[in-house]
Coordinates of C-alpha atoms and ligand atoms in Angstrom, one line a residue:
X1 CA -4.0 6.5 11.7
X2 CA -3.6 8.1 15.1
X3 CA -1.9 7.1 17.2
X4 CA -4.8 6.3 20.1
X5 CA -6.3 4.8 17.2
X6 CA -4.3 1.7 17.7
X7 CA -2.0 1.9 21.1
X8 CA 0.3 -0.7 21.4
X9 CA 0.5 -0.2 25.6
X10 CA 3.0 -3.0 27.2
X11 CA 4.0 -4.2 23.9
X12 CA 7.9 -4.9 23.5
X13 CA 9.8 -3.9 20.8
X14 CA 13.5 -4.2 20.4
X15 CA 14.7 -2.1 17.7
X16 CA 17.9 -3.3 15.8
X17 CA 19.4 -0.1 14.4
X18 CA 22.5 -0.6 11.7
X19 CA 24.7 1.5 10.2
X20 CA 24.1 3.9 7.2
X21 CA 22.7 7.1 6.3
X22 CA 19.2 6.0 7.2
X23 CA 20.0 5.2 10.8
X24 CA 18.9 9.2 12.0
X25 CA 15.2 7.8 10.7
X26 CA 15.0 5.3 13.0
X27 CA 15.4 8.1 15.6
X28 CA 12.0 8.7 14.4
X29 CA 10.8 5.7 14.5
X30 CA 11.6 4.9 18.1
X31 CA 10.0 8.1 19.1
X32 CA 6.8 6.8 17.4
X33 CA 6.9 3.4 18.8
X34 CA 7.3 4.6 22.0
X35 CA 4.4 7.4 21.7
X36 CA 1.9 4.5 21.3
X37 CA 2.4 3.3 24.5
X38 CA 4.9 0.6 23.0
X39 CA 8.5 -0.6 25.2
X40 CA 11.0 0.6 23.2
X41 CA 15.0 -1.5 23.3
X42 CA 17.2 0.0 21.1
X43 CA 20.4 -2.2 20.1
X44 CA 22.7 -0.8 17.7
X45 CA 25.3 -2.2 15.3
X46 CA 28.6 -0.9 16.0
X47 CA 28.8 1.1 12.5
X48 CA 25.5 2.7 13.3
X49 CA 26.9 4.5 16.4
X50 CA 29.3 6.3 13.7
X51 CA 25.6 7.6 12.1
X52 CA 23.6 8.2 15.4
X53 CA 24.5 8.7 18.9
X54 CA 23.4 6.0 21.2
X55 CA 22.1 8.5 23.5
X56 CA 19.4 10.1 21.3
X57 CA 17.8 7.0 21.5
X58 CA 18.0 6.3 25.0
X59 CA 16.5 9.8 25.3
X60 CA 14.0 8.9 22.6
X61 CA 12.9 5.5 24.7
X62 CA 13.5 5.9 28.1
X63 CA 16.0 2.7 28.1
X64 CA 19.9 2.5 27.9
X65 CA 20.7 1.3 24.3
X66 CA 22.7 -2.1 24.1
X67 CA 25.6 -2.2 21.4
X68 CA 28.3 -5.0 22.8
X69 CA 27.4 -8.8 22.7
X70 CA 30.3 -9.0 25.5
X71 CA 28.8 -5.9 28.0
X72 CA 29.8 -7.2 31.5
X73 CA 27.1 -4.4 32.7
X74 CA 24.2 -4.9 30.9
X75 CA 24.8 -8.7 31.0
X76 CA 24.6 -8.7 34.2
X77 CA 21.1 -6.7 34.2
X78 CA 19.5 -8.8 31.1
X79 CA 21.8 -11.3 29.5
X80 CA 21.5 -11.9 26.0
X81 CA 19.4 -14.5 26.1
X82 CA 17.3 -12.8 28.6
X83 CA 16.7 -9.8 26.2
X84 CA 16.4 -12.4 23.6
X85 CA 12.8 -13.4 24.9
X86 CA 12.0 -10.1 26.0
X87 CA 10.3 -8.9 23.2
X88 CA 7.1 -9.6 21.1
X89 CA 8.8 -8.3 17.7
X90 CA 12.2 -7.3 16.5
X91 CA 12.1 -4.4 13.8
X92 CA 15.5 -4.4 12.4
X93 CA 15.4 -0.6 10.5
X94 CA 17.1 0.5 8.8
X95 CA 18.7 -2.8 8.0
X96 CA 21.5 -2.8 6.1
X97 CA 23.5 -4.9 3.5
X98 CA 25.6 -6.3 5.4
X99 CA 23.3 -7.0 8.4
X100 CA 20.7 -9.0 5.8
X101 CA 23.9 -10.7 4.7
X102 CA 24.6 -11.5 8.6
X103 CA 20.9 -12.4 9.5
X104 CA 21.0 -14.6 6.2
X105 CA 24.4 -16.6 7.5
X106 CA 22.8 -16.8 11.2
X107 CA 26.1 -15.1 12.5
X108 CA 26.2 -14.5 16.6
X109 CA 29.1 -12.7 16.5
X110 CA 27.5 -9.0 17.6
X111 CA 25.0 -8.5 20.0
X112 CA 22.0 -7.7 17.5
X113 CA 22.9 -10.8 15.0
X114 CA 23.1 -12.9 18.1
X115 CA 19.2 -11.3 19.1
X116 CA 18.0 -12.3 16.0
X117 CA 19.1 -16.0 15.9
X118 CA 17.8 -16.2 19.7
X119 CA 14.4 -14.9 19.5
X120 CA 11.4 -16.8 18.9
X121 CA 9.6 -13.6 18.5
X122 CA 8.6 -12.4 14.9
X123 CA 11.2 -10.7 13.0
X124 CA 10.9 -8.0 10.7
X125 CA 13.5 -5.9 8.7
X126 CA 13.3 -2.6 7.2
X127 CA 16.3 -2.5 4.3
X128 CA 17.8 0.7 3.3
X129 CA 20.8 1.1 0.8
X130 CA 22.3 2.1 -2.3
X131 CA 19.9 0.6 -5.2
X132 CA 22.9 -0.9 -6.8
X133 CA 23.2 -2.9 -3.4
X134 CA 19.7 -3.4 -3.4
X135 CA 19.9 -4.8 -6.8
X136 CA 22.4 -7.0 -6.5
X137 CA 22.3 -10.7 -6.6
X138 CA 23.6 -11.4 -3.2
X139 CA 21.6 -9.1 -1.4
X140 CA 18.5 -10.0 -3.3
X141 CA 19.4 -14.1 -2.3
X142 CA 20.1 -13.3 1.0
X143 CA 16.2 -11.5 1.3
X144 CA 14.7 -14.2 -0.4
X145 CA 16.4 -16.5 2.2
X146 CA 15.4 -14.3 5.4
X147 CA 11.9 -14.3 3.6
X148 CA 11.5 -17.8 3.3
X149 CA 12.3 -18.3 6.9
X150 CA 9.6 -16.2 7.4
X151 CA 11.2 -12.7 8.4
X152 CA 9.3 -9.8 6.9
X153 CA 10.5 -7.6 4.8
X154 CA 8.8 -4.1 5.0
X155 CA 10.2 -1.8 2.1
X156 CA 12.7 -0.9 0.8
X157 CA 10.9 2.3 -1.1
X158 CA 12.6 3.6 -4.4
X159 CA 13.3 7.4 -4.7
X160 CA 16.1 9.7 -4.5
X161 CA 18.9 8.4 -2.3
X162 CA 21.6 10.1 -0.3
X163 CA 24.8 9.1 -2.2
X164 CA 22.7 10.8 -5.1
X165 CA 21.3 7.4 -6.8
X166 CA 17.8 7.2 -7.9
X167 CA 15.7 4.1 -7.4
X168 CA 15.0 1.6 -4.9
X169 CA 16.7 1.4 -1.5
X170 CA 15.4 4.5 0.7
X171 CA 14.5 3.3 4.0
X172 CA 10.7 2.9 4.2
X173 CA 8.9 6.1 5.9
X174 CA 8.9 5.8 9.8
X175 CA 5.2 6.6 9.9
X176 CA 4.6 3.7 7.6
X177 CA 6.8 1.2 9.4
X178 CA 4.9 2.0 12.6
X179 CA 1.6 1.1 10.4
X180 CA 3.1 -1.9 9.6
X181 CA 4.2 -3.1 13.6
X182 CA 0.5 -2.1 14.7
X183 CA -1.0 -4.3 11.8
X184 CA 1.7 -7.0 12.8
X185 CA 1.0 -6.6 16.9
X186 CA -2.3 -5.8 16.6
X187 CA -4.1 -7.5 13.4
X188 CA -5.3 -5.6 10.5
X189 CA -8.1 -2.7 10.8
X190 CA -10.7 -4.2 7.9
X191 CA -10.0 -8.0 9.6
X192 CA -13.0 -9.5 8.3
X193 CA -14.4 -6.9 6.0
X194 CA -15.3 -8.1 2.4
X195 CA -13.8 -5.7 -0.4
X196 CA -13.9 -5.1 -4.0
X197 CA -12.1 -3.4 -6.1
X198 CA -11.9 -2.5 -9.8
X199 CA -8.9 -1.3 -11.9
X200 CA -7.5 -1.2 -15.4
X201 CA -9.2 -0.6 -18.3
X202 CA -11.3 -2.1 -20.3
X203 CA -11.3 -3.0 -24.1
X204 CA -14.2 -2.3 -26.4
X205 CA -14.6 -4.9 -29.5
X206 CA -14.7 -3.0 -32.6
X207 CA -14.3 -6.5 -34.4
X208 CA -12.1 -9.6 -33.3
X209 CA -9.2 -7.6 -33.3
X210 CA -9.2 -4.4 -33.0
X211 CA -10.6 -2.5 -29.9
X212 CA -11.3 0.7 -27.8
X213 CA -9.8 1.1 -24.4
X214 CA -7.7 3.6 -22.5
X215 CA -3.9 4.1 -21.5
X216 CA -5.1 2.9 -17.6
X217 CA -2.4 0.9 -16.4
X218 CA -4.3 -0.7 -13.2
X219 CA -1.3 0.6 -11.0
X220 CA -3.6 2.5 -8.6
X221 CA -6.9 0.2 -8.4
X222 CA -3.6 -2.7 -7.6
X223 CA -1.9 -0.6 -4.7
X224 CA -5.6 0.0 -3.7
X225 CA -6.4 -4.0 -3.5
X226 CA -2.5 -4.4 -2.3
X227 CA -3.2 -1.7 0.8
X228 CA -6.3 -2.7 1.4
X229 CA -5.7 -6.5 2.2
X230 CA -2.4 -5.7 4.1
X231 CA -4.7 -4.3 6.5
X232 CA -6.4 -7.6 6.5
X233 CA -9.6 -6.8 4.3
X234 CA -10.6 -9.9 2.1
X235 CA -9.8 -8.3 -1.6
X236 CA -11.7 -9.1 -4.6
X237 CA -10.1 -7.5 -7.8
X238 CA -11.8 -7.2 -10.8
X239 CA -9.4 -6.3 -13.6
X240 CA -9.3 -5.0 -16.7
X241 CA -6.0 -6.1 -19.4
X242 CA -3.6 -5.1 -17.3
X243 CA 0.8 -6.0 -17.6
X244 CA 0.8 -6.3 -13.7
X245 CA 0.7 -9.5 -11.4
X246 CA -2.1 -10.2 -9.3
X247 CA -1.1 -8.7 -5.7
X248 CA -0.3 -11.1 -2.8
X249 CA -3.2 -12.5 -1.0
X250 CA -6.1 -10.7 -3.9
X251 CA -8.3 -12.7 -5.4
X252 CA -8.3 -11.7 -8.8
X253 CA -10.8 -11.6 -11.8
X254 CA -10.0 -10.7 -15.1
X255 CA -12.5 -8.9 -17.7
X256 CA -12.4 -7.4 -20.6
X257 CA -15.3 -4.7 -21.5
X258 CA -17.4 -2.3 -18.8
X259 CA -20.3 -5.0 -19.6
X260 CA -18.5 -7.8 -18.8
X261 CA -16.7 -6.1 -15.7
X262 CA -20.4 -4.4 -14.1
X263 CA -21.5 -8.2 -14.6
X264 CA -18.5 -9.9 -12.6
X265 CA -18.5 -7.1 -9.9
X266 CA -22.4 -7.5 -9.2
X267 CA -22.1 -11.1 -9.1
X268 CA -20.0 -10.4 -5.9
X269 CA -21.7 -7.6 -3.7
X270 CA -23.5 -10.0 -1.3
X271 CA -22.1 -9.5 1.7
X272 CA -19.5 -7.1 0.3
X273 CA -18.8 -3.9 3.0
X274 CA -16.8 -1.8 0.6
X275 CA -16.6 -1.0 -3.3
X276 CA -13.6 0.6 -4.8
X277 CA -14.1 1.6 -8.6
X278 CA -10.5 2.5 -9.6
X279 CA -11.1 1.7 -13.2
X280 CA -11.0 3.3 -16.3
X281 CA -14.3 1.9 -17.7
X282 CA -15.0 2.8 -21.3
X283 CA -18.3 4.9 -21.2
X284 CA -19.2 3.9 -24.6
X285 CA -19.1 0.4 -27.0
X286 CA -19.4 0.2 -30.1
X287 CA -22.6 -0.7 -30.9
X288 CA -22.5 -3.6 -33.1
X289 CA -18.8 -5.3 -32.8
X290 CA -18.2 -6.8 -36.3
X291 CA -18.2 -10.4 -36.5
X292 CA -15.4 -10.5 -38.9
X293 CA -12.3 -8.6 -39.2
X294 CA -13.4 -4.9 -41.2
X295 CA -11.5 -4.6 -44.0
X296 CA -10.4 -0.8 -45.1
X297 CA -12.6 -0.8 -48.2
X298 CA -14.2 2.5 -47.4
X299 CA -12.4 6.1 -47.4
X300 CA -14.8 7.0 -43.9
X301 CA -15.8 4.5 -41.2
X302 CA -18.4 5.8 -39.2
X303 CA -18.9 3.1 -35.5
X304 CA -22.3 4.3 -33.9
X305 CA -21.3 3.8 -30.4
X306 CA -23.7 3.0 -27.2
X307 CA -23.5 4.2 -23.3
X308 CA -22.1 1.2 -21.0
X309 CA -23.8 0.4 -17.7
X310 CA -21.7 2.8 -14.7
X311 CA -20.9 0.1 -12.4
X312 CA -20.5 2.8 -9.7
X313 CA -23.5 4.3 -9.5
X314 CA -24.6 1.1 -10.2
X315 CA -23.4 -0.3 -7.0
X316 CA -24.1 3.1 -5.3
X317 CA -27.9 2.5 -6.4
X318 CA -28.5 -0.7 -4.2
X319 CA -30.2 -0.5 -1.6
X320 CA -27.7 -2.8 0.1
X321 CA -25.3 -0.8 -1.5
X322 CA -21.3 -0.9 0.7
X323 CA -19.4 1.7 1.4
X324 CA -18.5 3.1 -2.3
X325 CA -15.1 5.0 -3.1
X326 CA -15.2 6.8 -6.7
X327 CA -12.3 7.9 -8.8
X328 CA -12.5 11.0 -10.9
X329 CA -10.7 12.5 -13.3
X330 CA -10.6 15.7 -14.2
X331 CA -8.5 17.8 -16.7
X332 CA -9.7 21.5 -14.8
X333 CA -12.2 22.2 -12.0
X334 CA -10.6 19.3 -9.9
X335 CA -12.9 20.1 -6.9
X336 CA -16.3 21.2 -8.4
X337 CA -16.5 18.6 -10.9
X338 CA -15.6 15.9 -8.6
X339 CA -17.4 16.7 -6.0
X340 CA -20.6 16.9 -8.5
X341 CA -19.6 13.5 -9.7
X342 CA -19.8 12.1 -5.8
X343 CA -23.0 13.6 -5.6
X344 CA -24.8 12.7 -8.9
X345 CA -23.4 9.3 -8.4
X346 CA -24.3 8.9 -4.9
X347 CA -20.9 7.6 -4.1
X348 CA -19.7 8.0 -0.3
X349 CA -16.1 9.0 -1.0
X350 CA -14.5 10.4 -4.4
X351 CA -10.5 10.1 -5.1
X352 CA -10.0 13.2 -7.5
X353 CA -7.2 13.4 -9.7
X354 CA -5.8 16.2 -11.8
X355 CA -5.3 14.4 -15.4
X356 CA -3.2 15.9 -18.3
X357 CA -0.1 16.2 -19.8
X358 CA 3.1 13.8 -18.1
X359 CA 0.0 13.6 -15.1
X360 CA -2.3 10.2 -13.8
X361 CA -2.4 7.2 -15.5
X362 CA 0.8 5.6 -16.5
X363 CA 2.8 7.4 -14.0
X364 CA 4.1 6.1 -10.5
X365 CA 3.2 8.6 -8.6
X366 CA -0.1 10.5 -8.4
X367 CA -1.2 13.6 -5.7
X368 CA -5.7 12.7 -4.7
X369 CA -8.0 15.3 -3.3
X370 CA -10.3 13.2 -1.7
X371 CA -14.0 13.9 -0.1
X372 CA -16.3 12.6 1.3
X373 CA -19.8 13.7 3.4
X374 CA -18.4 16.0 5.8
X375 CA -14.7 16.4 5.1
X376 CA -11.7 16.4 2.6
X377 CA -8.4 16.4 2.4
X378 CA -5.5 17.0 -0.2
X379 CA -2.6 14.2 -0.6
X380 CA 0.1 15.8 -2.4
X381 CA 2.0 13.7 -5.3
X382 CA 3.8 10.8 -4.0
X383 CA 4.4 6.4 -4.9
X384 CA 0.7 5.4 -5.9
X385 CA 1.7 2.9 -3.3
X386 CA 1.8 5.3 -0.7
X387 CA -0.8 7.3 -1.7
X388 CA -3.2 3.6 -1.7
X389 CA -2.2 3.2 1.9
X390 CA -3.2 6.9 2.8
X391 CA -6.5 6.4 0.9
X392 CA -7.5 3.1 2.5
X393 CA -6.6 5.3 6.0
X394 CA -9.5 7.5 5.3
X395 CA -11.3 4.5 3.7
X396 CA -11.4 3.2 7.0
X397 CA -11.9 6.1 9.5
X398 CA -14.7 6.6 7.1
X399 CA -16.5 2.9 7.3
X400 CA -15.5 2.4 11.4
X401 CA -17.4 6.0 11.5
X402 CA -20.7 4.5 10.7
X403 CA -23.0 3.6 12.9
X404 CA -23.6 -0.1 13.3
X405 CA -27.5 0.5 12.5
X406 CA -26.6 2.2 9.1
X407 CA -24.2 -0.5 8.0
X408 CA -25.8 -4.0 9.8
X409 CA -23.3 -6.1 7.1
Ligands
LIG1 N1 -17.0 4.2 -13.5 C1 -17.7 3.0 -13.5 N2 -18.4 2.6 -14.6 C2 -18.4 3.4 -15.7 C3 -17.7 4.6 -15.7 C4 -17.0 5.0 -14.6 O1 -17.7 2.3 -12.5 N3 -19.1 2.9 -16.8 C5 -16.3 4.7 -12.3 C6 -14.8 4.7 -12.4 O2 -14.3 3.5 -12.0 C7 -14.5 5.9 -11.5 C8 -15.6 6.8 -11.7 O3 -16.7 6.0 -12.0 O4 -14.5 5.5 -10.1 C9 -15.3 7.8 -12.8 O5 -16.5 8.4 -13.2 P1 -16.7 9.0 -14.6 O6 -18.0 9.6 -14.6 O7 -16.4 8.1 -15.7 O8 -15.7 10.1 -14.5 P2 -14.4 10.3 -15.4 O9 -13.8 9.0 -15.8 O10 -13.6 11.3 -14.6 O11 -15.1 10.9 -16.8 P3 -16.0 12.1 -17.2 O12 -15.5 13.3 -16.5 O13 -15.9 12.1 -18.6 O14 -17.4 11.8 -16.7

């Protein structure tokens, strides 16, 4: 998103930095805020000022940052209280243990704990910290808590950390965070549009138990539905056998074969702006499932199998048909084949991935060349989570792009 896309001109934003390695990002972060137009208070945590010098960000925002609760000064400018109403959202990031622990207590005994339990304005926090921290009982009770008092909780990513750890804790990106304040501030870029999405595999009878499917886990076609209704798109998700819960706020439906999953997903298009087919669908049945279970009797089984319907270009085919995002992939030729299989298909956008050994489908993270009529771009390997969200960004350019009289839905 750029950043004119989605100015957030007057709106205040007191940013609670704390202490630990991730406090340098939010140097970042205030710089971002405060490029969309956005008025930027920093107040830092005392163990923060051993990671970042207050005066980067006063440099970064324009405004003296506030660390003391007891600042004869600055009170006497805004009080506590005073800067306690001043803002429209307070982004804690990177939060840390011990300042979820603190928020959790409702301590007032430093100036940004004392913020947080004064404010009436929306809180969010961004944690970063060592996974085992992460993972530990205390920290996870003390977000559940902050959570159920309705604080938001934006991240934490997993990845490498600093102290050399592996998993999750890592601050979540800047760019990302400032997503999630203009979707918070501003509402959600696909408010109102009506999506569906389709993701897993599927399973073809052979007899009443035994089938043919794929190794598709559903973990894209879910951070696909999951990105696409954070920015505030009405999600259908019609899903294959899958191990993963239905995300947050989807509507989910679950199939089992292409037939059965071309059927549940037309049965929805009316009124439907945008299709995402991010499942594996079996291109083939067998032809005639057994009725009862086949017994090994003979040395060779032959199954005659049949074509299944392609719900893609199926949907693309409509006359009415929404916008319509394609997934291909592709072992070799990544571009040419991919791009033939938007064209033949008569899909608007195609989501190309390279497919092969340790590559795609079970994996967490996945790298998309994506195209579309009049442009492409390559997203290098990275969480599928994060990769979803940079999708549904194009996704998005791509539908406000139309003109009103091509797309009257
Ligand atoms: N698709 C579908 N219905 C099918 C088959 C595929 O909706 N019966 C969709 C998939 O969800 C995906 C895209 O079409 O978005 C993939 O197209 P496909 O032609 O199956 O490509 P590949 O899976 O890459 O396979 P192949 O290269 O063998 O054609």
């Amino acid at each position: 998103m750029s950043m004119a896309d989605a100015p957030l001109t007057d709106k205040r934003i007191l940013l609670g930095v704390s202490g630990g390695i991730a406090a340098y990002k939010a140097a970042e972060l205030a710089r971002g805020l405060a490029a969309t137009g956005a008025q930027v208070q920093v107040v830092m945590t005392q163990a923060a000022t051993e990671f970042v010098g207050p005066l980067t960000f006063q440099a970064l925002t324009g405004r003296p940052v506030r660390i003391a609760l007891f600042d004869a000064a600055h009170e006497a400018a805004m009080g506590h209280i005073e800067l306690a109403r001043w803002p429209d959202l307070v982004l804690v990031a990177p939060a840390s243990a011990n300042t979820l622990a603190r928020l959790a207590q409702g301590r007032a005994d430093d100036l940004l704990s004392t913020l947080c339990l004064a404010t009436a304005a929306p809180i969010a926090v961004a944690p970063a910290m060592n996974q085992q921290m992460w993972r530990n009982a205390a920290t996870a009770e003390n977000v559940a808590t902050l959570v159920a008092r309705g604080v938001r909780v934006w991240g934490p990513e997993s990845g490498d950390q600093a102290c050399g750890d592996v998993g999750p804790g890592r601050l979540r990106e800047p760019e990302d965070l400032l997503q999630d304040v203009q979707r918070l501030l501003l509402g959600g870029r696909l408010t109102g549009v009506s999506a569906l999405v389709t993701a897993g595999p599927t399973r073809e009878p052979l007899d009443p138990v035994r089938y043919l499917g794929n190794r598709s886990s559903g973990k894209m076609g879910y951070a696909v539905a999951t990105a696409l209704a954070a920015e505030g798109a009405d999600v259908t998700l019609v899903s294959g056998p899958v191990a993963l819960s239905a995300p947050h706020g989807v509507r989910r439906v679950m199939v089992e074969t292409a037939q059965e999953m071309h059927d549940a997903v037309l049965a929805r298009l009316t009124g439907c702006r945008l299709f995402v087919a991010a499942a594996a669908v079996a291109d083939y049945r067998p032809l005639d499932a057994a009725d009862q279970k086949i017994k090994k009797h003979a040395d060779e089984l032959q199954v005659e199998l049949i074509k299944n319907p392609d719900i893609l270009a199926a949907v693309a085919a409509r006359p009415d048909a929404p916008f319509t995002v394609g997934f291909a992939a592709e072992t070799e030729n990544l571009a040419r084949y991919a791009e033939a299989k938007r064209r033949t298909k008569g899909v608007d956008m195609i989501a190309a991935n390279q497919v092969g050994a340790g590559l795609g489908f079970d994996s967490d993270d996945n790298a998309l060349w994506i195209s579309w009529d009049g442009g492409d771009v390559q997203l290098p390997s990275m969480d599928k989570g994060r990769l979803a969200t940079r999708l549904v960004q194009l996704i998005t350019e791509r539908l406000h792009a139309q003109a009103p009289a091509e797309n009257p839905r």
